[in-house]
Amino acid sequence: MSDTLMDKIENLLKICSFRNIKGSNAELQEIQIKTLRNIEDALKVGQFGFNSKAPTGSRAVTARIGNENIVIANEHVASIIDITSGNTIIYNESGHTIKIEGDTITSTAPNIINNCTNFTVNASSKFTVNSPTSEFSAIVNVLGLLSANSYSGLSGSAMTTNVNLETSSDVKAGSISLVNHTHGGVQTGGSSTGGPQ
């Protein structure tokens, strides 16, 4: 292959590394790239609906279109994470991931924040939260059965309700049992005491 043809191919497609990256909303990322021979400028074009800003030192392939270098692929060696065939992963420079593997989606991000108006989970079998503490900042409505396994207590300054409460077990106030408590100062017999006052 002639040197002239090699030069043309090299000018058309280049392997390079990122030197500097800048860009804001509604702007293409402007990237300074280092090729085998020169330091040049390039623009990064991504797929609609997905964007990322690779760290400095990332490897890239650029194509020469008109007078512009366009980054058509990029990767950072420190972020390459092994994944099995047929699966997908999204990751960042820190190594935090969102992985779609088989029929499961997992995330290793230490914080997940969703800012929305309504958030709905439709689980046909079960919804499980494994956490030492769960916190709700406002009203919690339970439309079905609420059960507590190994319930250890309720803390707070006061609780008020305007509904009827029914239980098949005992209720205690301090050490006084609603089922087993007795009243002193009365004679046993067939009569009942008066109502509560």
PDB file of C-alpha atoms in Angstrom:
ATOM      1  CA  MET A   1       0.000   0.000   0.000  1.00  0.00           C
ATOM      2  CA  SER A   2       1.444   3.349  -0.986  1.00  0.00           C
ATOM      3  CA  ASP A   3       2.373   6.010   1.556  1.00  0.00           C
ATOM      4  CA  THR A   4      -0.089   8.399  -0.094  1.00  0.00           C
ATOM      5  CA  LEU A   5      -2.985   5.971   0.386  1.00  0.00           C
ATOM      6  CA  MET A   6      -1.918   5.305   3.982  1.00  0.00           C
ATOM      7  CA  ASP A   7      -1.852   9.041   4.648  1.00  0.00           C
ATOM      8  CA  LYS A   8      -5.376   9.403   3.233  1.00  0.00           C
ATOM      9  CA  ILE A   9      -6.678   6.560   5.414  1.00  0.00           C
ATOM     10  CA  GLU A  10      -4.911   7.975   8.471  1.00  0.00           C
ATOM     11  CA  ASN A  11      -6.470  11.372   7.835  1.00  0.00           C
ATOM     12  CA  LEU A  12      -9.917   9.786   7.462  1.00  0.00           C
ATOM     13  CA  LEU A  13      -9.912   7.533  10.560  1.00  0.00           C
ATOM     14  CA  LYS A  14      -7.679   8.158  13.571  1.00  0.00           C
ATOM     15  CA  ILE A  15      -7.060   6.469  16.899  1.00  0.00           C
ATOM     16  CA  CYS A  16      -6.482   9.112  19.540  1.00  0.00           C
ATOM     17  CA  SER A  17      -6.832  10.002  23.209  1.00  0.00           C
ATOM     18  CA  PHE A  18      -8.786  12.791  24.917  1.00  0.00           C
ATOM     19  CA  ARG A  19      -6.742  15.730  26.214  1.00  0.00           C
ATOM     20  CA  ASN A  20      -9.437  18.231  27.185  1.00  0.00           C
ATOM     21  CA  ILE A  21     -13.245  18.116  27.144  1.00  0.00           C
ATOM     22  CA  LYS A  22     -15.754  20.948  27.368  1.00  0.00           C
ATOM     23  CA  GLY A  23     -19.376  21.495  26.467  1.00  0.00           C
ATOM     24  CA  SER A  24     -22.642  22.549  28.077  1.00  0.00           C
ATOM     25  CA  ASN A  25     -26.370  22.125  27.504  1.00  0.00           C
ATOM     26  CA  ALA A  26     -27.455  22.234  23.853  1.00  0.00           C
ATOM     27  CA  GLU A  27     -23.853  22.138  22.680  1.00  0.00           C
ATOM     28  CA  LEU A  28     -21.751  19.370  21.189  1.00  0.00           C
ATOM     29  CA  GLN A  29     -18.796  18.371  23.326  1.00  0.00           C
ATOM     30  CA  GLU A  30     -15.614  20.040  22.132  1.00  0.00           C
ATOM     31  CA  ILE A  31     -12.636  17.747  22.631  1.00  0.00           C
ATOM     32  CA  GLN A  32      -8.930  18.252  22.227  1.00  0.00           C
ATOM     33  CA  ILE A  33      -7.469  14.995  20.936  1.00  0.00           C
ATOM     34  CA  LYS A  34      -3.945  13.668  20.733  1.00  0.00           C
ATOM     35  CA  THR A  35      -3.299  11.529  17.658  1.00  0.00           C
ATOM     36  CA  LEU A  36      -0.126   9.663  16.818  1.00  0.00           C
ATOM     37  CA  ARG A  37       1.261  12.811  15.208  1.00  0.00           C
ATOM     38  CA  ASN A  38      -0.655  15.897  16.327  1.00  0.00           C
ATOM     39  CA  ILE A  39      -2.883  17.561  18.892  1.00  0.00           C
ATOM     40  CA  GLU A  40      -6.150  18.490  17.189  1.00  0.00           C
ATOM     41  CA  ASP A  41      -9.722  19.533  17.934  1.00  0.00           C
ATOM     42  CA  ALA A  42     -12.782  17.297  17.526  1.00  0.00           C
ATOM     43  CA  LEU A  43     -16.528  17.218  18.130  1.00  0.00           C
ATOM     44  CA  LYS A  44     -18.325  14.362  19.872  1.00  0.00           C
ATOM     45  CA  VAL A  45     -21.667  13.216  18.446  1.00  0.00           C
ATOM     46  CA  GLY A  46     -23.742  10.736  20.469  1.00  0.00           C
ATOM     47  CA  GLN A  47     -26.911   8.709  20.091  1.00  0.00           C
ATOM     48  CA  PHE A  48     -30.196  10.524  20.789  1.00  0.00           C
ATOM     49  CA  GLY A  49     -31.361  10.047  24.391  1.00  0.00           C
ATOM     50  CA  PHE A  50     -27.948   9.055  25.729  1.00  0.00           C
ATOM     51  CA  ASN A  51     -24.927  11.181  26.541  1.00  0.00           C
ATOM     52  CA  SER A  52     -21.714  10.784  28.482  1.00  0.00           C
ATOM     53  CA  LYS A  53     -18.537  12.730  29.090  1.00  0.00           C
ATOM     54  CA  ALA A  54     -15.536  10.395  29.042  1.00  0.00           C
ATOM     55  CA  PRO A  55     -12.614  11.322  31.339  1.00  0.00           C
ATOM     56  CA  THR A  56      -9.349  12.775  30.086  1.00  0.00           C
ATOM     57  CA  GLY A  57      -7.106  10.036  28.710  1.00  0.00           C
ATOM     58  CA  SER A  58      -9.950   8.065  27.173  1.00  0.00           C
ATOM     59  CA  ARG A  59      -9.219   6.344  23.880  1.00  0.00           C
ATOM     60  CA  ALA A  60     -11.261   7.259  20.834  1.00  0.00           C
ATOM     61  CA  VAL A  61     -11.735   6.729  17.122  1.00  0.00           C
ATOM     62  CA  THR A  62     -12.356   9.868  15.066  1.00  0.00           C
ATOM     63  CA  ALA A  63     -13.503  10.280  11.486  1.00  0.00           C
ATOM     64  CA  ARG A  64     -12.666  13.243   9.289  1.00  0.00           C
ATOM     65  CA  ILE A  65     -15.873  14.696   7.820  1.00  0.00           C
ATOM     66  CA  GLY A  66     -15.322  17.872   5.841  1.00  0.00           C
ATOM     67  CA  ASN A  67     -13.115  20.049   7.990  1.00  0.00           C
ATOM     68  CA  GLU A  68     -14.156  18.456  11.300  1.00  0.00           C
ATOM     69  CA  ASN A  69     -12.858  15.538  13.352  1.00  0.00           C
ATOM     70  CA  ILE A  70     -15.899  13.676  14.699  1.00  0.00           C
ATOM     71  CA  VAL A  71     -15.531  11.236  17.600  1.00  0.00           C
ATOM     72  CA  ILE A  72     -17.453   8.123  16.575  1.00  0.00           C
ATOM     73  CA  ALA A  73     -16.408   5.836  19.464  1.00  0.00           C
ATOM     74  CA  ASN A  74     -14.656   6.246  22.802  1.00  0.00           C
ATOM     75  CA  GLU A  75     -13.657   4.138  25.781  1.00  0.00           C
ATOM     76  CA  HIS A  76     -11.662   4.478  28.998  1.00  0.00           C
ATOM     77  CA  VAL A  77      -9.491   1.540  29.934  1.00  0.00           C
ATOM     78  CA  ALA A  78     -10.096   2.032  33.681  1.00  0.00           C
ATOM     79  CA  SER A  79     -13.849   1.722  33.169  1.00  0.00           C
ATOM     80  CA  ILE A  80     -13.959  -1.515  31.168  1.00  0.00           C
ATOM     81  CA  ILE A  81     -16.049  -3.941  33.233  1.00  0.00           C
ATOM     82  CA  ASP A  82     -16.458  -7.582  32.309  1.00  0.00           C
ATOM     83  CA  ILE A  83     -19.979  -8.660  31.373  1.00  0.00           C
ATOM     84  CA  THR A  84     -21.317 -11.904  29.999  1.00  0.00           C
ATOM     85  CA  SER A  85     -22.450 -12.282  26.400  1.00  0.00           C
ATOM     86  CA  GLY A  86     -25.876 -10.903  25.528  1.00  0.00           C
ATOM     87  CA  ASN A  87     -26.066  -8.479  28.456  1.00  0.00           C
ATOM     88  CA  THR A  88     -25.697  -4.712  28.882  1.00  0.00           C
ATOM     89  CA  ILE A  89     -24.014  -2.412  31.388  1.00  0.00           C
ATOM     90  CA  ILE A  90     -23.885   1.356  31.943  1.00  0.00           C
ATOM     91  CA  TYR A  91     -20.979   2.564  34.066  1.00  0.00           C
ATOM     92  CA  ASN A  92     -19.027   5.643  35.069  1.00  0.00           C
ATOM     93  CA  GLU A  93     -15.390   6.421  35.842  1.00  0.00           C
ATOM     94  CA  SER A  94     -15.844   5.377  39.499  1.00  0.00           C
ATOM     95  CA  GLY A  95     -17.003   1.922  38.451  1.00  0.00           C
ATOM     96  CA  HIS A  96     -20.625   2.327  39.602  1.00  0.00           C
ATOM     97  CA  THR A  97     -22.909   0.360  37.310  1.00  0.00           C
ATOM     98  CA  ILE A  98     -26.436  -0.270  36.113  1.00  0.00           C
ATOM     99  CA  LYS A  99     -26.429  -3.792  34.746  1.00  0.00           C
ATOM    100  CA  ILE A 100     -29.126  -5.572  32.730  1.00  0.00           C
ATOM    101  CA  GLU A 101     -28.265  -9.232  32.981  1.00  0.00           C
ATOM    102  CA  GLY A 102     -30.772 -11.918  32.038  1.00  0.00           C
ATOM    103  CA  ASP A 103     -34.082 -10.860  33.616  1.00  0.00           C
ATOM    104  CA  THR A 104     -32.497  -8.774  36.403  1.00  0.00           C
ATOM    105  CA  ILE A 105     -31.472  -5.104  36.640  1.00  0.00           C
ATOM    106  CA  THR A 106     -28.936  -4.240  39.351  1.00  0.00           C
ATOM    107  CA  SER A 107     -27.218  -0.992  40.330  1.00  0.00           C
ATOM    108  CA  THR A 108     -24.120  -0.473  42.469  1.00  0.00           C
ATOM    109  CA  ALA A 109     -24.548   3.300  42.834  1.00  0.00           C
ATOM    110  CA  PRO A 110     -24.350   4.357  46.521  1.00  0.00           C
ATOM    111  CA  ASN A 111     -27.156   6.904  46.033  1.00  0.00           C
ATOM    112  CA  ILE A 112     -30.167   6.715  43.708  1.00  0.00           C
ATOM    113  CA  ILE A 113     -32.368   9.828  43.461  1.00  0.00           C
ATOM    114  CA  ASN A 114     -35.552  10.041  41.410  1.00  0.00           C
ATOM    115  CA  ASN A 115     -37.153  13.489  41.124  1.00  0.00           C
ATOM    116  CA  CYS A 116     -40.652  12.970  39.761  1.00  0.00           C
ATOM    117  CA  THR A 117     -44.320  13.778  40.363  1.00  0.00           C
ATOM    118  CA  ASN A 118     -45.567  10.181  40.599  1.00  0.00           C
ATOM    119  CA  PHE A 119     -43.547   7.010  41.051  1.00  0.00           C
ATOM    120  CA  THR A 120     -45.291   3.657  40.524  1.00  0.00           C
ATOM    121  CA  VAL A 121     -43.986   0.138  40.997  1.00  0.00           C
ATOM    122  CA  ASN A 122     -46.107  -2.639  39.499  1.00  0.00           C
ATOM    123  CA  ALA A 123     -44.918  -5.897  41.029  1.00  0.00           C
ATOM    124  CA  SER A 124     -47.139  -8.906  40.337  1.00  0.00           C
ATOM    125  CA  SER A 125     -45.645 -10.985  43.159  1.00  0.00           C
ATOM    126  CA  LYS A 126     -43.748  -9.021  45.825  1.00  0.00           C
ATOM    127  CA  PHE A 127     -41.917  -5.739  46.496  1.00  0.00           C
ATOM    128  CA  THR A 128     -39.036  -6.085  48.974  1.00  0.00           C
ATOM    129  CA  VAL A 129     -36.882  -3.414  50.645  1.00  0.00           C
ATOM    130  CA  ASN A 130     -33.809  -4.680  52.502  1.00  0.00           C
ATOM    131  CA  SER A 131     -32.629  -1.756  54.615  1.00  0.00           C
ATOM    132  CA  PRO A 132     -31.819  -1.178  58.293  1.00  0.00           C
ATOM    133  CA  THR A 133     -33.876   2.044  58.177  1.00  0.00           C
ATOM    134  CA  SER A 134     -36.672   3.249  55.886  1.00  0.00           C
ATOM    135  CA  GLU A 135     -37.874   6.837  56.101  1.00  0.00           C
ATOM    136  CA  PHE A 136     -41.003   8.525  54.720  1.00  0.00           C
ATOM    137  CA  SER A 137     -41.174  12.318  54.964  1.00  0.00           C
ATOM    138  CA  ALA A 138     -44.965  12.658  54.750  1.00  0.00           C
ATOM    139  CA  ILE A 139     -48.238  10.695  54.609  1.00  0.00           C
ATOM    140  CA  VAL A 140     -48.172   6.915  54.113  1.00  0.00           C
ATOM    141  CA  ASN A 141     -51.411   5.332  52.894  1.00  0.00           C
ATOM    142  CA  VAL A 142     -51.848   1.566  53.152  1.00  0.00           C
ATOM    143  CA  LEU A 143     -54.805   0.397  51.053  1.00  0.00           C
ATOM    144  CA  GLY A 144     -54.599  -3.287  51.980  1.00  0.00           C
ATOM    145  CA  LEU A 145     -53.476  -5.460  54.887  1.00  0.00           C
ATOM    146  CA  LEU A 146     -50.609  -4.141  57.019  1.00  0.00           C
ATOM    147  CA  SER A 147     -48.763  -6.824  58.955  1.00  0.00           C
ATOM    148  CA  ALA A 148     -45.723  -6.669  61.206  1.00  0.00           C
ATOM    149  CA  ASN A 149     -43.522  -9.680  61.908  1.00  0.00           C
ATOM    150  CA  SER A 150     -41.602  -9.530  65.220  1.00  0.00           C
ATOM    151  CA  TYR A 151     -42.873  -6.005  65.863  1.00  0.00           C
ATOM    152  CA  SER A 152     -40.620  -4.325  68.434  1.00  0.00           C
ATOM    153  CA  GLY A 153     -42.322  -1.030  69.165  1.00  0.00           C
ATOM    154  CA  LEU A 154     -43.612   2.343  68.039  1.00  0.00           C
ATOM    155  CA  SER A 155     -41.719   5.503  68.938  1.00  0.00           C
ATOM    156  CA  GLY A 156     -42.878   9.100  68.871  1.00  0.00           C
ATOM    157  CA  SER A 157     -44.509  11.722  71.069  1.00  0.00           C
ATOM    158  CA  ALA A 158     -48.158  10.785  70.402  1.00  0.00           C
ATOM    159  CA  MET A 159     -50.445   8.894  68.050  1.00  0.00           C
ATOM    160  CA  THR A 160     -54.026   9.873  67.190  1.00  0.00           C
ATOM    161  CA  THR A 161     -56.556   7.828  65.228  1.00  0.00           C
ATOM    162  CA  ASN A 162     -60.236   8.201  64.375  1.00  0.00           C
ATOM    163  CA  VAL A 163     -60.894   4.570  63.389  1.00  0.00           C
ATOM    164  CA  ASN A 164     -62.050   1.460  65.251  1.00  0.00           C
ATOM    165  CA  LEU A 165     -59.198  -0.790  66.344  1.00  0.00           C
ATOM    166  CA  GLU A 166     -59.758  -4.553  66.611  1.00  0.00           C
ATOM    167  CA  THR A 167     -57.300  -7.214  67.713  1.00  0.00           C
ATOM    168  CA  SER A 168     -57.498 -10.929  68.491  1.00  0.00           C
ATOM    169  CA  SER A 169     -54.620 -10.537  70.974  1.00  0.00           C
ATOM    170  CA  ASP A 170     -54.133  -8.534  74.152  1.00  0.00           C
ATOM    171  CA  VAL A 171     -53.538  -4.792  74.456  1.00  0.00           C
ATOM    172  CA  LYS A 172     -51.407  -3.410  77.291  1.00  0.00           C
ATOM    173  CA  ALA A 173     -51.026   0.098  78.684  1.00  0.00           C
ATOM    174  CA  GLY A 174     -47.842  -0.042  80.721  1.00  0.00           C
ATOM    175  CA  SER A 175     -48.223  -3.291  82.692  1.00  0.00           C
ATOM    176  CA  ILE A 176     -52.042  -3.286  82.614  1.00  0.00           C
ATOM    177  CA  SER A 177     -53.581  -5.923  80.369  1.00  0.00           C
ATOM    178  CA  LEU A 178     -56.890  -5.157  78.655  1.00  0.00           C
ATOM    179  CA  VAL A 179     -57.778  -8.864  78.626  1.00  0.00           C
ATOM    180  CA  ASN A 180     -56.557  -9.949  82.070  1.00  0.00           C
ATOM    181  CA  HIS A 181     -56.754  -6.834  84.278  1.00  0.00           C
ATOM    182  CA  THR A 182     -59.020  -6.779  87.340  1.00  0.00           C
ATOM    183  CA  HIS A 183     -60.728  -4.021  89.369  1.00  0.00           C
ATOM    184  CA  GLY A 184     -60.276  -3.884  93.103  1.00  0.00           C
ATOM    185  CA  GLY A 185     -62.820  -2.632  95.672  1.00  0.00           C
ATOM    186  CA  VAL A 186     -65.821  -4.492  94.208  1.00  0.00           C
ATOM    187  CA  GLN A 187     -67.717  -7.604  95.292  1.00  0.00           C
ATOM    188  CA  THR A 188     -67.857 -10.575  92.936  1.00  0.00           C
ATOM    189  CA  GLY A 189     -71.323 -11.577  91.801  1.00  0.00           C
ATOM    190  CA  GLY A 190     -73.653 -11.532  88.842  1.00  0.00           C
ATOM    191  CA  SER A 191     -73.723  -7.758  88.383  1.00  0.00           C
ATOM    192  CA  SER A 192     -71.468  -5.725  86.067  1.00  0.00           C
ATOM    193  CA  THR A 193     -69.648  -2.529  86.842  1.00  0.00           C
ATOM    194  CA  GLY A 194     -70.726   0.728  85.244  1.00  0.00           C
ATOM    195  CA  GLY A 195     -69.293   1.924  81.954  1.00  0.00           C
ATOM    196  CA  PRO A 196     -65.976   3.720  81.746  1.00  0.00           C
ATOM    197  CA  GLN A 197     -65.978   7.297  83.040  1.00  0.00           C
TER     198      GLN A 197
END
